[in-house]
mmCIF file of N, CA and C in Angstrom:
data_model
loop_
_atom_site.group_PDB
_atom_site.id
_atom_site.type_symbol
_atom_site.label_atom_id
_atom_site.label_comp_id
_atom_site.label_asym_id
_atom_site.label_seq_id
_atom_site.Cartn_x
_atom_site.Cartn_y
_atom_site.Cartn_z
ATOM 1 N N MET A 1 -0.486 67.344 -32.170
ATOM 2 C CA MET A 1 -1.586 68.285 -32.159
ATOM 3 C C MET A 1 -2.707 67.740 -33.050
ATOM 4 N N LYS A 2 -3.929 67.825 -32.566
ATOM 5 C CA LYS A 2 -5.073 67.290 -33.298
ATOM 6 C C LYS A 2 -5.535 68.263 -34.380
ATOM 7 N N THR A 3 -5.983 67.696 -35.495
ATOM 8 C CA THR A 3 -6.572 68.512 -36.553
ATOM 9 C C THR A 3 -8.032 68.786 -36.178
ATOM 10 N N PRO A 4 -8.662 69.796 -36.802
ATOM 11 C CA PRO A 4 -10.081 70.043 -36.530
ATOM 12 C C PRO A 4 -10.950 68.800 -36.784
ATOM 13 N N GLY A 5 -10.646 68.036 -37.814
ATOM 14 C CA GLY A 5 -11.415 66.823 -38.108
ATOM 15 C C GLY A 5 -11.273 65.773 -37.015
ATOM 16 N N GLN A 6 -10.079 65.635 -36.463
ATOM 17 C CA GLN A 6 -9.864 64.694 -35.362
ATOM 18 C C GLN A 6 -10.618 65.134 -34.110
ATOM 19 N N ILE A 7 -10.629 66.440 -33.859
ATOM 20 C CA ILE A 7 -11.369 66.978 -32.709
ATOM 21 C C ILE A 7 -12.856 66.712 -32.883
ATOM 22 N N GLU A 8 -13.387 66.971 -34.094
ATOM 23 C CA GLU A 8 -14.805 66.734 -34.358
ATOM 24 C C GLU A 8 -15.164 65.263 -34.169
ATOM 25 N N ALA A 9 -14.324 64.354 -34.665
ATOM 26 C CA ALA A 9 -14.583 62.914 -34.519
ATOM 27 C C ALA A 9 -14.577 62.514 -33.045
ATOM 28 N N LEU A 10 -13.621 63.026 -32.290
ATOM 29 C CA LEU A 10 -13.530 62.707 -30.867
ATOM 30 C C LEU A 10 -14.745 63.225 -30.109
ATOM 31 N N VAL A 11 -15.175 64.439 -30.409
ATOM 32 C CA VAL A 11 -16.348 65.017 -29.753
ATOM 33 C C VAL A 11 -17.596 64.192 -30.070
ATOM 34 N N GLY A 12 -17.747 63.764 -31.318
ATOM 35 C CA GLY A 12 -18.883 62.919 -31.685
ATOM 36 C C GLY A 12 -18.909 61.627 -30.888
ATOM 37 N N GLU A 13 -17.745 61.007 -30.715
ATOM 38 C CA GLU A 13 -17.642 59.769 -29.925
ATOM 39 C C GLU A 13 -17.982 60.031 -28.464
ATOM 40 N N ILE A 14 -17.494 61.132 -27.915
ATOM 41 C CA ILE A 14 -17.742 61.467 -26.508
ATOM 42 C C ILE A 14 -19.232 61.659 -26.257
ATOM 43 N N VAL A 15 -19.891 62.420 -27.112
ATOM 44 C CA VAL A 15 -21.314 62.708 -26.906
ATOM 45 C C VAL A 15 -22.154 61.454 -27.116
ATOM 46 N N ASN A 16 -21.832 60.651 -28.107
ATOM 47 C CA ASN A 16 -22.599 59.424 -28.331
ATOM 48 C C ASN A 16 -22.401 58.445 -27.165
ATOM 49 N N ARG A 17 -21.189 58.359 -26.644
ATOM 50 C CA ARG A 17 -20.920 57.508 -25.478
ATOM 51 C C ARG A 17 -21.678 58.031 -24.252
ATOM 52 N N PHE A 18 -21.744 59.355 -24.105
ATOM 53 C CA PHE A 18 -22.501 59.978 -23.014
ATOM 54 C C PHE A 18 -23.963 59.545 -23.083
ATOM 55 N N LEU A 19 -24.551 59.582 -24.280
ATOM 56 C CA LEU A 19 -25.946 59.162 -24.446
ATOM 57 C C LEU A 19 -26.112 57.673 -24.151
ATOM 58 N N GLN A 20 -25.222 56.854 -24.675
ATOM 59 C CA GLN A 20 -25.314 55.414 -24.441
ATOM 60 C C GLN A 20 -25.243 55.092 -22.953
ATOM 61 N N THR A 21 -24.383 55.782 -22.241
ATOM 62 C CA THR A 21 -24.212 55.532 -20.808
ATOM 63 C C THR A 21 -25.406 56.011 -19.998
ATOM 64 N N ASN A 22 -25.949 57.184 -20.325
ATOM 65 C CA ASN A 22 -26.970 57.814 -19.494
ATOM 66 C C ASN A 22 -28.403 57.614 -19.963
ATOM 67 N N VAL A 23 -28.593 57.254 -21.227
ATOM 68 C CA VAL A 23 -29.950 57.071 -21.754
ATOM 69 C C VAL A 23 -30.184 55.620 -22.159
ATOM 70 N N GLY A 24 -29.121 54.923 -22.494
ATOM 71 C CA GLY A 24 -29.258 53.534 -22.890
ATOM 72 C C GLY A 24 -29.064 53.303 -24.370
ATOM 73 N N ARG A 25 -29.042 54.374 -25.131
ATOM 74 C CA ARG A 25 -28.764 54.263 -26.564
ATOM 75 C C ARG A 25 -28.182 55.570 -27.064
ATOM 76 N N GLY A 26 -27.404 55.483 -28.124
ATOM 77 C CA GLY A 26 -26.815 56.667 -28.725
ATOM 78 C C GLY A 26 -27.631 57.115 -29.924
ATOM 79 N N ALA A 27 -27.142 58.106 -30.591
ATOM 80 C CA ALA A 27 -27.798 58.626 -31.792
ATOM 81 C C ALA A 27 -27.472 57.733 -32.984
ATOM 82 N N SER A 28 -28.379 57.717 -33.977
ATOM 83 C CA SER A 28 -28.090 56.943 -35.188
ATOM 84 C C SER A 28 -27.122 57.694 -36.091
ATOM 85 N N HIS A 29 -27.062 59.021 -35.947
ATOM 86 C CA HIS A 29 -26.156 59.836 -36.760
ATOM 87 C C HIS A 29 -25.708 61.034 -35.926
ATOM 88 N N VAL A 30 -24.421 61.325 -35.967
ATOM 89 C CA VAL A 30 -23.860 62.462 -35.234
ATOM 90 C C VAL A 30 -23.099 63.341 -36.212
ATOM 91 N N SER A 31 -23.422 64.628 -36.233
ATOM 92 C CA SER A 31 -22.683 65.613 -37.035
ATOM 93 C C SER A 31 -22.059 66.615 -36.072
ATOM 94 N N VAL A 32 -20.788 66.919 -36.284
ATOM 95 C CA VAL A 32 -20.081 67.856 -35.413
ATOM 96 C C VAL A 32 -19.425 68.913 -36.284
ATOM 97 N N ALA A 33 -19.561 70.175 -35.879
ATOM 98 C CA ALA A 33 -18.928 71.277 -36.602
ATOM 99 C C ALA A 33 -18.160 72.143 -35.611
ATOM 100 N N LEU A 34 -16.899 72.315 -35.856
ATOM 101 C CA LEU A 34 -16.028 73.144 -35.031
ATOM 102 C C LEU A 34 -15.894 74.498 -35.708
ATOM 103 N N ARG A 35 -16.249 75.539 -34.991
ATOM 104 C CA ARG A 35 -16.184 76.885 -35.541
ATOM 105 C C ARG A 35 -15.560 77.826 -34.524
ATOM 106 N N ALA A 36 -14.488 78.483 -34.890
ATOM 107 C CA ALA A 36 -13.804 79.485 -34.050
ATOM 108 C C ALA A 36 -13.752 79.035 -32.598
ATOM 109 N N ASN A 37 -14.573 79.604 -31.721
ATOM 110 C CA ASN A 37 -14.526 79.246 -30.300
ATOM 111 C C ASN A 37 -15.752 78.441 -29.876
ATOM 112 N N ALA A 38 -16.377 77.711 -30.815
ATOM 113 C CA ALA A 38 -17.576 76.943 -30.485
ATOM 114 C C ALA A 38 -17.579 75.612 -31.232
ATOM 115 N N ILE A 39 -18.329 74.675 -30.680
ATOM 116 C CA ILE A 39 -18.531 73.399 -31.349
ATOM 117 C C ILE A 39 -20.023 73.086 -31.302
ATOM 118 N N TYR A 40 -20.552 72.604 -32.416
ATOM 119 C CA TYR A 40 -21.972 72.300 -32.550
ATOM 120 C C TYR A 40 -22.123 70.813 -32.838
ATOM 121 N N ILE A 41 -22.966 70.145 -32.056
ATOM 122 C CA ILE A 41 -23.183 68.711 -32.218
ATOM 123 C C ILE A 41 -24.659 68.480 -32.519
ATOM 124 N N HIS A 42 -24.948 67.900 -33.680
ATOM 125 C CA HIS A 42 -26.316 67.577 -34.082
ATOM 126 C C HIS A 42 -26.469 66.068 -34.043
ATOM 127 N N LEU A 43 -27.421 65.599 -33.256
ATOM 128 C CA LEU A 43 -27.650 64.172 -33.081
ATOM 129 C C LEU A 43 -29.015 63.817 -33.664
ATOM 130 N N ARG A 44 -29.057 62.789 -34.493
ATOM 131 C CA ARG A 44 -30.326 62.360 -35.094
ATOM 132 C C ARG A 44 -30.792 61.061 -34.465
ATOM 133 N N ASP A 45 -32.109 60.932 -34.359
ATOM 134 C CA ASP A 45 -32.737 59.702 -33.884
ATOM 135 C C ASP A 45 -32.201 59.296 -32.516
ATOM 136 N N VAL A 46 -32.453 60.142 -31.519
ATOM 137 C CA VAL A 46 -31.935 59.894 -30.182
ATOM 138 C C VAL A 46 -32.984 59.342 -29.211
ATOM 139 N N LEU A 47 -34.247 59.330 -29.610
ATOM 140 C CA LEU A 47 -35.304 58.947 -28.678
ATOM 141 C C LEU A 47 -35.285 57.451 -28.363
ATOM 142 N N THR A 48 -35.556 57.137 -27.099
ATOM 143 C CA THR A 48 -35.683 55.750 -26.678
ATOM 144 C C THR A 48 -37.080 55.244 -27.060
ATOM 145 N N VAL A 49 -37.324 53.957 -26.903
ATOM 146 C CA VAL A 49 -38.637 53.372 -27.196
ATOM 147 C C VAL A 49 -39.708 54.046 -26.337
ATOM 148 N N CYS A 50 -39.410 54.257 -25.071
ATOM 149 C CA CYS A 50 -40.346 54.903 -24.156
ATOM 150 C C CYS A 50 -40.664 56.333 -24.609
ATOM 151 N N GLU A 51 -39.632 57.076 -25.013
ATOM 152 C CA GLU A 51 -39.851 58.453 -25.470
ATOM 153 C C GLU A 51 -40.668 58.472 -26.760
ATOM 154 N N HIS A 52 -40.418 57.509 -27.660
ATOM 155 C CA HIS A 52 -41.232 57.405 -28.877
ATOM 156 C C HIS A 52 -42.687 57.160 -28.516
ATOM 157 N N ALA A 53 -42.936 56.314 -27.522
ATOM 158 C CA ALA A 53 -44.304 56.022 -27.094
ATOM 159 C C ALA A 53 -44.979 57.269 -26.534
ATOM 160 N N LEU A 54 -44.232 58.075 -25.782
ATOM 161 C CA LEU A 54 -44.794 59.324 -25.262
ATOM 162 C C LEU A 54 -45.161 60.280 -26.396
ATOM 163 N N VAL A 55 -44.281 60.389 -27.382
ATOM 164 C CA VAL A 55 -44.551 61.274 -28.525
ATOM 165 C C VAL A 55 -45.769 60.772 -29.298
ATOM 166 N N ALA A 56 -45.884 59.453 -29.486
ATOM 167 C CA ALA A 56 -47.013 58.872 -30.217
ATOM 168 C C ALA A 56 -48.320 59.055 -29.450
ATOM 169 N N ALA A 57 -48.250 59.141 -28.126
ATOM 170 C CA ALA A 57 -49.454 59.285 -27.306
ATOM 171 C C ALA A 57 -49.961 60.721 -27.258
ATOM 172 N N GLU A 58 -49.258 61.604 -27.899
ATOM 173 C CA GLU A 58 -49.628 63.024 -27.887
ATOM 174 C C GLU A 58 -51.045 63.222 -28.423
ATOM 175 N N VAL A 59 -51.859 63.929 -27.675
ATOM 176 C CA VAL A 59 -53.223 64.239 -28.076
ATOM 177 C C VAL A 59 -53.238 65.680 -28.576
ATOM 178 N N ALA A 60 -53.976 65.923 -29.638
ATOM 179 C CA ALA A 60 -54.040 67.263 -30.225
ATOM 180 C C ALA A 60 -54.360 68.309 -29.154
ATOM 181 N N GLY A 61 -53.543 69.343 -29.120
ATOM 182 C CA GLY A 61 -53.762 70.438 -28.192
ATOM 183 C C GLY A 61 -53.203 70.212 -26.796
ATOM 184 N N ASP A 62 -52.714 69.027 -26.495
ATOM 185 C CA ASP A 62 -52.163 68.729 -25.178
ATOM 186 C C ASP A 62 -50.713 68.286 -25.359
ATOM 187 N N ASP A 63 -49.788 69.144 -24.980
ATOM 188 C CA ASP A 63 -48.374 68.855 -25.237
ATOM 189 C C ASP A 63 -47.626 68.337 -24.009
ATOM 190 N N ARG A 64 -48.337 67.760 -23.042
ATOM 191 C CA ARG A 64 -47.677 67.281 -21.829
ATOM 192 C C ARG A 64 -46.657 66.183 -22.116
ATOM 193 N N CYS A 65 -46.961 65.304 -23.053
ATOM 194 C CA CYS A 65 -46.028 64.205 -23.363
ATOM 195 C C CYS A 65 -44.756 64.743 -24.008
ATOM 196 N N LEU A 66 -44.912 65.696 -24.936
ATOM 197 C CA LEU A 66 -43.734 66.294 -25.571
ATOM 198 C C LEU A 66 -42.887 67.035 -24.541
ATOM 199 N N ARG A 67 -43.551 67.741 -23.651
ATOM 200 C CA ARG A 67 -42.827 68.459 -22.595
ATOM 201 C C ARG A 67 -42.091 67.484 -21.689
ATOM 202 N N ALA A 68 -42.702 66.327 -21.411
ATOM 203 C CA ALA A 68 -42.058 65.329 -20.557
ATOM 204 C C ALA A 68 -40.759 64.831 -21.181
ATOM 205 N N VAL A 69 -40.783 64.581 -22.489
ATOM 206 C CA VAL A 69 -39.566 64.137 -23.183
ATOM 207 C C VAL A 69 -38.502 65.226 -23.126
ATOM 208 N N ARG A 70 -38.895 66.439 -23.452
ATOM 209 C CA ARG A 70 -37.935 67.557 -23.458
ATOM 210 C C ARG A 70 -37.373 67.803 -22.055
ATOM 211 N N GLU A 71 -38.238 67.813 -21.052
ATOM 212 C CA GLU A 71 -37.791 68.075 -19.684
ATOM 213 C C GLU A 71 -36.883 66.959 -19.164
ATOM 214 N N GLY A 72 -37.169 65.720 -19.551
ATOM 215 C CA GLY A 72 -36.312 64.604 -19.148
ATOM 216 C C GLY A 72 -34.907 64.742 -19.701
ATOM 217 N N ARG A 73 -34.816 65.095 -20.982
ATOM 218 C CA ARG A 73 -33.488 65.281 -21.593
ATOM 219 C C ARG A 73 -32.787 66.502 -21.020
ATOM 220 N N ASP A 74 -33.528 67.583 -20.779
ATOM 221 C CA ASP A 74 -32.922 68.776 -20.179
ATOM 222 C C ASP A 74 -32.363 68.461 -18.792
ATOM 223 N N LEU A 75 -33.112 67.694 -18.010
ATOM 224 C CA LEU A 75 -32.666 67.312 -16.678
ATOM 225 C C LEU A 75 -31.386 66.475 -16.750
ATOM 226 N N LEU A 76 -31.339 65.568 -17.709
ATOM 227 C CA LEU A 76 -30.151 64.733 -17.892
ATOM 228 C C LEU A 76 -28.919 65.597 -18.161
ATOM 229 N N VAL A 77 -29.042 66.552 -19.073
ATOM 230 C CA VAL A 77 -27.903 67.413 -19.414
ATOM 231 C C VAL A 77 -27.538 68.308 -18.229
ATOM 232 N N ARG A 78 -28.542 68.843 -17.529
ATOM 233 C CA ARG A 78 -28.246 69.694 -16.364
ATOM 234 C C ARG A 78 -27.502 68.907 -15.284
ATOM 235 N N ARG A 79 -27.934 67.684 -15.019
ATOM 236 C CA ARG A 79 -27.297 66.871 -13.975
ATOM 237 C C ARG A 79 -25.863 66.484 -14.333
ATOM 238 N N HIS A 80 -25.588 66.349 -15.608
ATOM 239 C CA HIS A 80 -24.254 65.921 -16.045
ATOM 240 C C HIS A 80 -23.503 67.038 -16.782
ATOM 241 N N ARG A 81 -23.945 68.274 -16.591
ATOM 242 C CA ARG A 81 -23.354 69.417 -17.310
ATOM 243 C C ARG A 81 -21.848 69.514 -17.072
ATOM 244 N N ALA A 82 -21.408 69.420 -15.828
ATOM 245 C CA ALA A 82 -19.980 69.564 -15.528
ATOM 246 C C ALA A 82 -19.168 68.461 -16.195
ATOM 247 N N GLU A 83 -19.675 67.229 -16.140
ATOM 248 C CA GLU A 83 -18.993 66.092 -16.761
ATOM 249 C C GLU A 83 -18.887 66.271 -18.277
ATOM 250 N N LEU A 84 -19.994 66.655 -18.904
ATOM 251 C CA LEU A 84 -20.020 66.836 -20.355
ATOM 252 C C LEU A 84 -19.146 68.015 -20.780
ATOM 253 N N ALA A 85 -19.244 69.133 -20.070
ATOM 254 C CA ALA A 85 -18.435 70.313 -20.389
ATOM 255 C C ALA A 85 -16.950 70.005 -20.252
ATOM 256 N N SER A 86 -16.589 69.259 -19.221
ATOM 257 C CA SER A 86 -15.188 68.893 -19.009
ATOM 258 C C SER A 86 -14.677 67.996 -20.140
ATOM 259 N N ALA A 87 -15.494 67.013 -20.547
ATOM 260 C CA ALA A 87 -15.087 66.105 -21.625
ATOM 261 C C ALA A 87 -14.941 66.849 -22.952
ATOM 262 N N LEU A 88 -15.867 67.763 -23.241
ATOM 263 C CA LEU A 88 -15.781 68.534 -24.490
ATOM 264 C C LEU A 88 -14.568 69.459 -24.463
ATOM 265 N N GLY A 89 -14.339 70.109 -23.331
ATOM 266 C CA GLY A 89 -13.176 70.995 -23.198
ATOM 267 C C GLY A 89 -11.870 70.232 -23.356
ATOM 268 N N ALA A 90 -11.805 69.042 -22.750
ATOM 269 C CA ALA A 90 -10.588 68.227 -22.862
ATOM 270 C C ALA A 90 -10.356 67.796 -24.304
ATOM 271 N N ALA A 91 -11.421 67.449 -25.017
ATOM 272 C CA ALA A 91 -11.283 67.029 -26.417
ATOM 273 C C ALA A 91 -10.766 68.165 -27.288
ATOM 274 N N CYS A 92 -11.198 69.383 -26.979
ATOM 275 C CA CYS A 92 -10.798 70.542 -27.782
ATOM 276 C C CYS A 92 -9.539 71.216 -27.248
ATOM 277 N N GLY A 93 -9.136 70.867 -26.031
ATOM 278 C CA GLY A 93 -7.944 71.471 -25.446
ATOM 279 C C GLY A 93 -8.176 72.869 -24.915
ATOM 280 N N CYS A 94 -9.425 73.210 -24.651
ATOM 281 C CA CYS A 94 -9.775 74.534 -24.140
ATOM 282 C C CYS A 94 -10.744 74.378 -22.982
ATOM 283 N N GLU A 95 -10.920 75.428 -22.224
ATOM 284 C CA GLU A 95 -11.899 75.411 -21.138
ATOM 285 C C GLU A 95 -13.280 75.743 -21.715
ATOM 286 N N THR A 96 -14.284 74.949 -21.358
ATOM 287 C CA THR A 96 -15.647 75.183 -21.823
ATOM 288 C C THR A 96 -16.232 76.369 -21.065
ATOM 289 N N ALA A 97 -16.692 77.378 -21.802
ATOM 290 C CA ALA A 97 -17.276 78.567 -21.183
ATOM 291 C C ALA A 97 -18.778 78.400 -20.982
ATOM 292 N N ALA A 98 -19.472 77.801 -21.957
ATOM 293 C CA ALA A 98 -20.923 77.643 -21.866
ATOM 294 C C ALA A 98 -21.345 76.392 -22.626
ATOM 295 N N LEU A 99 -22.449 75.808 -22.181
ATOM 296 C CA LEU A 99 -22.977 74.599 -22.804
ATOM 297 C C LEU A 99 -24.470 74.796 -23.010
ATOM 298 N N PHE A 100 -24.936 74.539 -24.230
ATOM 299 C CA PHE A 100 -26.338 74.725 -24.581
ATOM 300 C C PHE A 100 -26.907 73.411 -25.089
ATOM 301 N N HIS A 101 -28.201 73.201 -24.859
ATOM 302 C CA HIS A 101 -28.827 71.941 -25.256
ATOM 303 C C HIS A 101 -30.293 72.176 -25.635
ATOM 304 N N ASP A 102 -30.756 71.454 -26.652
ATOM 305 C CA ASP A 102 -32.181 71.452 -26.995
ATOM 306 C C ASP A 102 -32.494 70.166 -27.739
ATOM 307 N N ILE A 103 -33.753 69.760 -27.690
ATOM 308 C CA ILE A 103 -34.201 68.554 -28.377
ATOM 309 C C ILE A 103 -35.567 68.821 -28.987
ATOM 310 N N ASP A 104 -35.789 68.261 -30.160
ATOM 311 C CA ASP A 104 -37.105 68.289 -30.789
ATOM 312 C C ASP A 104 -37.691 66.890 -30.641
ATOM 313 N N PRO A 105 -38.635 66.704 -29.711
ATOM 314 C CA PRO A 105 -39.151 65.370 -29.471
ATOM 315 C C PRO A 105 -39.922 64.780 -30.648
ATOM 316 N N VAL A 106 -40.429 65.614 -31.528
ATOM 317 C CA VAL A 106 -41.195 65.110 -32.668
ATOM 318 C C VAL A 106 -40.264 64.456 -33.692
ATOM 319 N N THR A 107 -39.150 65.104 -34.005
ATOM 320 C CA THR A 107 -38.219 64.562 -35.002
ATOM 321 C C THR A 107 -37.168 63.645 -34.380
ATOM 322 N N GLY A 108 -36.944 63.777 -33.071
ATOM 323 C CA GLY A 108 -35.908 62.990 -32.410
ATOM 324 C C GLY A 108 -34.519 63.557 -32.609
ATOM 325 N N ASP A 109 -34.427 64.812 -33.042
ATOM 326 C CA ASP A 109 -33.134 65.474 -33.224
ATOM 327 C C ASP A 109 -32.763 66.230 -31.954
ATOM 328 N N GLU A 110 -31.488 66.165 -31.622
ATOM 329 C CA GLU A 110 -30.982 66.837 -30.431
ATOM 330 C C GLU A 110 -29.785 67.690 -30.843
ATOM 331 N N MET A 111 -29.628 68.836 -30.193
ATOM 332 C CA MET A 111 -28.539 69.757 -30.514
ATOM 333 C C MET A 111 -27.811 70.123 -29.233
ATOM 334 N N ILE A 112 -26.496 70.017 -29.269
ATOM 335 C CA ILE A 112 -25.663 70.454 -28.156
ATOM 336 C C ILE A 112 -24.629 71.409 -28.738
ATOM 337 N N ALA A 113 -24.442 72.527 -28.069
ATOM 338 C CA ALA A 113 -23.433 73.496 -28.500
ATOM 339 C C ALA A 113 -22.609 73.891 -27.285
ATOM 340 N N ALA A 114 -21.332 74.097 -27.501
ATOM 341 C CA ALA A 114 -20.444 74.540 -26.426
ATOM 342 C C ALA A 114 -19.564 75.656 -26.954
ATOM 343 N N THR A 115 -19.333 76.653 -26.108
ATOM 344 C CA THR A 115 -18.391 77.710 -26.447
ATOM 345 C C THR A 115 -17.186 77.564 -25.525
ATOM 346 N N PHE A 116 -16.044 78.031 -26.005
ATOM 347 C CA PHE A 116 -14.791 77.849 -25.278
ATOM 348 C C PHE A 116 -14.127 79.184 -24.989
ATOM 349 N N THR A 117 -13.407 79.210 -23.869
ATOM 350 C CA THR A 117 -12.576 80.351 -23.524
ATOM 351 C C THR A 117 -11.247 80.150 -24.231
ATOM 352 N N LEU A 118 -10.947 81.024 -25.177
ATOM 353 C CA LEU A 118 -9.707 80.889 -25.931
ATOM 354 C C LEU A 118 -8.586 81.594 -25.186
ATOM 355 N N GLY A 119 -7.543 80.856 -24.929
ATOM 356 C CA GLY A 119 -6.399 81.417 -24.211
ATOM 357 C C GLY A 119 -5.112 80.855 -24.765
ATOM 358 N N GLU A 120 -4.041 81.119 -24.061
ATOM 359 C CA GLU A 120 -2.734 80.656 -24.501
ATOM 360 C C GLU A 120 -2.640 79.137 -24.551
ATOM 361 N N GLY A 121 -3.354 78.451 -23.661
ATOM 362 C CA GLY A 121 -3.291 76.998 -23.623
ATOM 363 C C GLY A 121 -4.130 76.317 -24.694
ATOM 364 N N CYS A 122 -4.937 77.087 -25.391
ATOM 365 C CA CYS A 122 -5.832 76.534 -26.407
ATOM 366 C C CYS A 122 -5.020 76.185 -27.657
ATOM 367 N N PRO A 123 -5.167 74.957 -28.171
ATOM 368 C CA PRO A 123 -4.351 74.560 -29.321
ATOM 369 C C PRO A 123 -4.691 75.332 -30.592
ATOM 370 N N ALA A 124 -3.726 75.388 -31.477
ATOM 371 C CA ALA A 124 -3.869 76.139 -32.728
ATOM 372 C C ALA A 124 -5.050 75.697 -33.588
ATOM 373 N N PRO A 125 -5.355 74.384 -33.744
ATOM 374 C CA PRO A 125 -6.458 74.013 -34.626
ATOM 375 C C PRO A 125 -7.782 74.654 -34.247
ATOM 376 N N VAL A 126 -8.059 74.800 -32.947
ATOM 377 C CA VAL A 126 -9.322 75.416 -32.543
ATOM 378 C C VAL A 126 -9.295 76.901 -32.836
ATOM 379 N N ARG A 127 -8.164 77.559 -32.588
ATOM 380 C CA ARG A 127 -8.078 78.999 -32.843
ATOM 381 C C ARG A 127 -8.079 79.291 -34.333
ATOM 382 N N ALA A 128 -7.519 78.383 -35.146
ATOM 383 C CA ALA A 128 -7.343 78.643 -36.562
ATOM 384 C C ALA A 128 -8.604 78.440 -37.397
ATOM 385 N N VAL A 129 -9.608 77.748 -36.867
ATOM 386 C CA VAL A 129 -10.823 77.495 -37.651
ATOM 387 C C VAL A 129 -11.562 78.815 -37.802
ATOM 388 N N ARG A 130 -11.862 79.180 -39.036
ATOM 389 C CA ARG A 130 -12.533 80.447 -39.304
ATOM 390 C C ARG A 130 -14.041 80.245 -39.357
ATOM 391 N N SER A 131 -14.785 81.274 -38.948
ATOM 392 C CA SER A 131 -16.239 81.229 -39.080
ATOM 393 C C SER A 131 -16.600 81.297 -40.538
ATOM 394 N N ARG A 132 -17.654 80.578 -40.896
ATOM 395 C CA ARG A 132 -18.080 80.574 -42.309
ATOM 396 C C ARG A 132 -19.246 81.481 -42.512
#
């Protein structure tokens, strides 16, 4: 049976590998927090060279470039939602109930959160983690 720390490490590897495969590069730093029936993944410095160029080209009052970066990442997660949800659920040993995603194109930080359906098949480490 995996400990919460092992689950967090595995989830970090899965998400970073997902980015490397689908975007071409992973995050420079990944933080994962497992809480009760949810897992939160914070990724730092995820923007590609092209996305950095779009952010740098931003003109005051015109946010089309920032929207393009955000919409591109949202589309990526939507297209691969089932794959990502399945991988996160398998890592935690539970069925993924919901998957949330957001990115701040200015800072290059990305956030992914997943909630799980807790049932009899769900391992003890996920059920035992208390909310802080």
